[in-house]
mmCIF file of C-alpha atoms in Angstrom:
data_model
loop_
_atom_site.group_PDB
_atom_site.id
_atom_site.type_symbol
_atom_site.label_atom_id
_atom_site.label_comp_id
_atom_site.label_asym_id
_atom_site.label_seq_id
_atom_site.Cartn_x
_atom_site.Cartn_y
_atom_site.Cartn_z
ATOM 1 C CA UNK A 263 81.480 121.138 114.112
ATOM 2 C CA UNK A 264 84.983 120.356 115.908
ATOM 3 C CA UNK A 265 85.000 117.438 117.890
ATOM 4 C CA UNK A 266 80.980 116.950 117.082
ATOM 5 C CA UNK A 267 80.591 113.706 114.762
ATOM 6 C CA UNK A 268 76.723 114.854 114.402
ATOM 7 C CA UNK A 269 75.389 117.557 111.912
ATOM 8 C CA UNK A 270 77.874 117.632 109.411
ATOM 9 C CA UNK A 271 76.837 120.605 107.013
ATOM 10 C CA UNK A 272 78.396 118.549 104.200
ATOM 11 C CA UNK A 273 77.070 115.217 103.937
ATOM 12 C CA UNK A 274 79.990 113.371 102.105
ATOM 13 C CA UNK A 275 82.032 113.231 104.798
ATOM 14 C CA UNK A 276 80.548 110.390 107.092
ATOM 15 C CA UNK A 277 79.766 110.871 110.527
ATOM 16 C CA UNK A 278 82.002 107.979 112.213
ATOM 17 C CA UNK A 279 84.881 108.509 110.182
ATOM 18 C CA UNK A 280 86.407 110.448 113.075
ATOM 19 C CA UNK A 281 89.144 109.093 113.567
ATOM 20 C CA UNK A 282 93.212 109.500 114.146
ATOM 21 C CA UNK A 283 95.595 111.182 111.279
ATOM 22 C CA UNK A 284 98.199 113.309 110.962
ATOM 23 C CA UNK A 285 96.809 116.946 111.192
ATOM 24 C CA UNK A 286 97.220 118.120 114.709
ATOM 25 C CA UNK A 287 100.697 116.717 114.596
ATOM 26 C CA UNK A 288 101.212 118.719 111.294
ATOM 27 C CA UNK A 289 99.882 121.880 113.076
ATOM 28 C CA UNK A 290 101.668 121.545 116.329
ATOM 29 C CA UNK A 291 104.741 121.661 114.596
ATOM 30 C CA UNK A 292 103.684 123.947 111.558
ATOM 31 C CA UNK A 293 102.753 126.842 114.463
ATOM 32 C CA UNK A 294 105.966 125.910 116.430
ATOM 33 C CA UNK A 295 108.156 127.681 112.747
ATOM 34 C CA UNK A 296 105.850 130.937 113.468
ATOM 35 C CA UNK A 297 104.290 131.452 116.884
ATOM 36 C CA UNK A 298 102.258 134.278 115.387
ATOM 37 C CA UNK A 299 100.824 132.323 112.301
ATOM 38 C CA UNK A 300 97.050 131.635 113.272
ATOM 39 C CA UNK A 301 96.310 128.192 111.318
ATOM 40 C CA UNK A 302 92.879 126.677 110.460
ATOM 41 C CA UNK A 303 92.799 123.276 109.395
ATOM 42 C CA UNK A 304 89.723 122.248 107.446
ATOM 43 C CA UNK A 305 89.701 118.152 107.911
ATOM 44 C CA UNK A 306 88.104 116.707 104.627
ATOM 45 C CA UNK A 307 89.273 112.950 105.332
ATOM 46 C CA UNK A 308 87.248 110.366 104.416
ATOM 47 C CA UNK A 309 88.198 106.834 105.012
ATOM 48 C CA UNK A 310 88.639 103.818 102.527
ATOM 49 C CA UNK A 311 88.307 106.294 99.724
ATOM 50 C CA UNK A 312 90.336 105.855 96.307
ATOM 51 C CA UNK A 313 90.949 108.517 94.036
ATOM 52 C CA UNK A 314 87.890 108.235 91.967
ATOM 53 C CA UNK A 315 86.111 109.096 95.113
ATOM 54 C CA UNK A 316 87.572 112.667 94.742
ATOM 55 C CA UNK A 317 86.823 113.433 91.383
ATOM 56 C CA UNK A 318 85.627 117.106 90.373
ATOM 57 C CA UNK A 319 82.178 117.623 91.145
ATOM 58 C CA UNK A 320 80.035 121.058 92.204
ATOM 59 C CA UNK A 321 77.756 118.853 94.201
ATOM 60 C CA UNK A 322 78.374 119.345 97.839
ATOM 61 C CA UNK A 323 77.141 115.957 98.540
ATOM 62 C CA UNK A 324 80.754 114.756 96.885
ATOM 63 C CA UNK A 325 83.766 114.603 98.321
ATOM 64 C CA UNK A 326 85.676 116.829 96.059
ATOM 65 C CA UNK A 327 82.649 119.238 96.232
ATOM 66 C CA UNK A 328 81.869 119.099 99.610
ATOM 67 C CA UNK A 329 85.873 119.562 100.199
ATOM 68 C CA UNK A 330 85.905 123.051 98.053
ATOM 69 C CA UNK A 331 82.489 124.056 99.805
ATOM 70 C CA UNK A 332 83.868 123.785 103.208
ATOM 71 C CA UNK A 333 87.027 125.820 102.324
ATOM 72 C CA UNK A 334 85.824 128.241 101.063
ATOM 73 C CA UNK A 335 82.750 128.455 103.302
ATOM 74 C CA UNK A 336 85.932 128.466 106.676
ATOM 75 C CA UNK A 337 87.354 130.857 104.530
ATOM 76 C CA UNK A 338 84.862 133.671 104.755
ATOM 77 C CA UNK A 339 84.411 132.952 108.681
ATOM 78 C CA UNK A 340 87.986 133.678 109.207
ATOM 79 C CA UNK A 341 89.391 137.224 109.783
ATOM 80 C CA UNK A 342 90.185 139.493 107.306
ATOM 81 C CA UNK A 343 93.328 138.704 105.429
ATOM 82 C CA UNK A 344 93.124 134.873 105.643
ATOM 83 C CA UNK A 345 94.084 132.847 102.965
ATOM 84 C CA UNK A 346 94.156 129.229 102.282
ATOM 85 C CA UNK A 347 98.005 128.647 102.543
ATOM 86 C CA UNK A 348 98.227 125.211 101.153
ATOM 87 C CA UNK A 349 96.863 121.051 101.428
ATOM 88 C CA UNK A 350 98.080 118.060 102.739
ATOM 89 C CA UNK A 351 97.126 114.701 100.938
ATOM 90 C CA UNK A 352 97.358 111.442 102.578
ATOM 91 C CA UNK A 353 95.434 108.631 100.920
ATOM 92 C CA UNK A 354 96.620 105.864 98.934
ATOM 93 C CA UNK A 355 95.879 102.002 100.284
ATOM 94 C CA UNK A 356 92.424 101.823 98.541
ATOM 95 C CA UNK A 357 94.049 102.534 95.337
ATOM 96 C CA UNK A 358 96.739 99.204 96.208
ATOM 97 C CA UNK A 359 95.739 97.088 93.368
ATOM 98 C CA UNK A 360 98.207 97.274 90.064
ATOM 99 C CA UNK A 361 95.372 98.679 88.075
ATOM 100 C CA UNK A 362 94.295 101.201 90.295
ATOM 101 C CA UNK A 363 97.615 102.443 90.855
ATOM 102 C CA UNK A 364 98.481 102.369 87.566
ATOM 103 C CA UNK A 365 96.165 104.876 86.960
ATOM 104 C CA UNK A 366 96.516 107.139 90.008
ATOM 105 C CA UNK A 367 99.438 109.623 88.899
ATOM 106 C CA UNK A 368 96.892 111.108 86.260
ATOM 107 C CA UNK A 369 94.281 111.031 88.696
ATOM 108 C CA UNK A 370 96.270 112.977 91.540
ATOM 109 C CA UNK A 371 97.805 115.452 89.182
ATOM 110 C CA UNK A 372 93.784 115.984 87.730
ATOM 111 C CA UNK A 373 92.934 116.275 91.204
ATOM 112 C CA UNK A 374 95.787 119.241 92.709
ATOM 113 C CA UNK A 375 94.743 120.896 88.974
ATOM 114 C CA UNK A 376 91.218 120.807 89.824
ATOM 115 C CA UNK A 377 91.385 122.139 93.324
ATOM 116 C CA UNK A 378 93.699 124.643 91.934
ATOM 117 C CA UNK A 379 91.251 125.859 89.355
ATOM 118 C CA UNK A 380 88.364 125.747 91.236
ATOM 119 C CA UNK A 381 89.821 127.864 94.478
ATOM 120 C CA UNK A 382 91.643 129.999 91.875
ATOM 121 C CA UNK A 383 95.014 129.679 93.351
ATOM 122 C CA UNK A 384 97.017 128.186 90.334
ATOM 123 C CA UNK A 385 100.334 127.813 92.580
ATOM 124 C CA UNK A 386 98.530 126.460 95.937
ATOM 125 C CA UNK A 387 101.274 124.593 97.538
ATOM 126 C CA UNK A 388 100.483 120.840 98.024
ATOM 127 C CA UNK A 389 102.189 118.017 100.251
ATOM 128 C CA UNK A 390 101.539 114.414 99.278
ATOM 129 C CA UNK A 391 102.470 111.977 101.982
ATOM 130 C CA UNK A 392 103.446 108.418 100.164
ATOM 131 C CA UNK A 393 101.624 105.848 102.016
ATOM 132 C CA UNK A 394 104.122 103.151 103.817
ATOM 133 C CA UNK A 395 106.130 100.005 102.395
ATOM 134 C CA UNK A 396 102.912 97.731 103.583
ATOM 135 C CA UNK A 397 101.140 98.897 100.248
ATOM 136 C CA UNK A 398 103.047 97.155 97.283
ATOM 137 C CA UNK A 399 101.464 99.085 94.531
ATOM 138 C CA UNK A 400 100.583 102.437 95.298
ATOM 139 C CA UNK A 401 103.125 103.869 97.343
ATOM 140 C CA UNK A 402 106.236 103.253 94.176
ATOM 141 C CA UNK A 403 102.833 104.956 92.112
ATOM 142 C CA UNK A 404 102.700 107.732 94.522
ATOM 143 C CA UNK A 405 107.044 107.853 94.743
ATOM 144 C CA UNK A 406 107.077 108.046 91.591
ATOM 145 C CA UNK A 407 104.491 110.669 90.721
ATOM 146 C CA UNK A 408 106.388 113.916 88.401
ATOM 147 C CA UNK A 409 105.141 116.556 90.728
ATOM 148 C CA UNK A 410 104.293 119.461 89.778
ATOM 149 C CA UNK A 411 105.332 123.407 90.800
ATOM 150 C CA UNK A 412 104.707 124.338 94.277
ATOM 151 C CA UNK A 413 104.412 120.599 95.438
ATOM 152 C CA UNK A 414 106.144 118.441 97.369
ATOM 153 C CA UNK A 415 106.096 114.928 98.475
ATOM 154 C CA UNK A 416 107.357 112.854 101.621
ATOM 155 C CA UNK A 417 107.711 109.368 102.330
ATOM 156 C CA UNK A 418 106.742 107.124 104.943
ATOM 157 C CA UNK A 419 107.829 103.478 103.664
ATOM 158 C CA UNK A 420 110.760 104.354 106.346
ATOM 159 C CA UNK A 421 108.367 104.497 109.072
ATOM 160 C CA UNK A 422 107.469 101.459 111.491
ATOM 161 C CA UNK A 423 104.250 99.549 109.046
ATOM 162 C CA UNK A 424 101.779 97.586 111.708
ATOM 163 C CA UNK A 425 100.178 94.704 110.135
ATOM 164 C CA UNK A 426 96.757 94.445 110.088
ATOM 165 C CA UNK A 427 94.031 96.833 108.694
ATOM 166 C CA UNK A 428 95.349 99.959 110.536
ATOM 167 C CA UNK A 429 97.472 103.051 108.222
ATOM 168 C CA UNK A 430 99.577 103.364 111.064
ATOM 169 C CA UNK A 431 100.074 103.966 114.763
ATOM 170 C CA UNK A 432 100.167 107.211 116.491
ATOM 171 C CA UNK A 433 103.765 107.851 116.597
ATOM 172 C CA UNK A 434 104.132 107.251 112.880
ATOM 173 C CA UNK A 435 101.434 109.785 112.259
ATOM 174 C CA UNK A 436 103.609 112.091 114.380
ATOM 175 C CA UNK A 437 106.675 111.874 112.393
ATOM 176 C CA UNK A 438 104.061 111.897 108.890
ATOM 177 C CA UNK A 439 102.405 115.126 110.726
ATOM 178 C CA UNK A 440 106.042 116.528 111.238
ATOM 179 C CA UNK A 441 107.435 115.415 107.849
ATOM 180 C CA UNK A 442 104.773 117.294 106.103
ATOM 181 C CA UNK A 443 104.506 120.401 108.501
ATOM 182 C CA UNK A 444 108.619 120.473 107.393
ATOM 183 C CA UNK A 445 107.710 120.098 103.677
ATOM 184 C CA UNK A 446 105.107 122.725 103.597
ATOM 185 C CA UNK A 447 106.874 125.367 105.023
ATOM 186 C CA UNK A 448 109.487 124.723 102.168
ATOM 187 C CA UNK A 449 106.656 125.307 99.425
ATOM 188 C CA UNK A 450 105.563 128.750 101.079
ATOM 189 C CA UNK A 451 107.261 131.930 100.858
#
């Protein structure tokens, strides 16, 4: 439920993992392009989570399965002639080790191939969002990634890096919201 941390439907995605991102900033300025464009946004975050975390699985219980469940499942609540228009990726700084980085190209292109299959929309448009300069091994792995069609990528290692344990403060997840609002609406027609 929206702003309800209890009775998730899907249990993979934690109850107090609620938490500050870059998805209402993304839709604030994704609706300001089209006024009359009615966007859902299906949150599927889940905290300290590497990529192995998101591998394929049916199981709802998972995160990639309980991800695909609840699109599809917001899909046939919305009004007739809804789609799912596209997804936003930002994850990264549990994958910051050399190995696990090394590694996480393959993974991530597995991943938007997987989603892709299993939602049958080979050309879904994708944004990955680069985590920041703070993260010495996975954000030149995600900068680096050969993207495939109908995805695009933005970086952040511009953007103001607090030390500590925190991704980032709430302006920078402004600008990341805005930055991939701008790169999505490049990807779709």
């Amino acid at each position: 439920p929206v702003n309800d941390t209890t009775g998730h439907v899907y249990s993979a995605f934690s109850e107090s993992d609620q938490s500050m991102g870059p998805m209402m900033p993304f839709a604030d300025e994704f609706v300001q392009y089209d006024e009359d464009y009615d966007l859902g946004i299906d949150p599927c975050a889940q905290g300290a989570t590497g990529m192995d975390a998101w591998a394929q699985s049916g199981s709802t219980s998972s995160l990639y399965g309980g991800m695909i469940a609840r699109a599809l499942d917001a899909l046939g609540e919305a009004p007739e002639g809804s789609y799912i228009a596209g997804l936003v990726w930002f994850q990264g700084p549990s994958d910051d080790t050399s190995t696990l980085a090394a590694a996480y190209a393959a993974k991530w292109l597995e991943f938007v191939s997987d989603i892709r299959t299993d939602l049958d929309l080979p050309n879904l448009p994708v944004v990955i969002a680069a985590c920041g300069s703070k993260w010495t091994h996975i954000t030149p792995a995600q900068n680096d990634i050969g993207l495939p069609h109908d995805t695009a990528r933005i970086r952040t290692d511009d953007l103001p890096q607090p030390s500590g344990g925190d991704i980032t403060d709430v302006d920078t997840y402004v600008e990341i919201g805005t930055r991939m609002a701008w790169a999505m609406r490049g990807l779709l027609p």
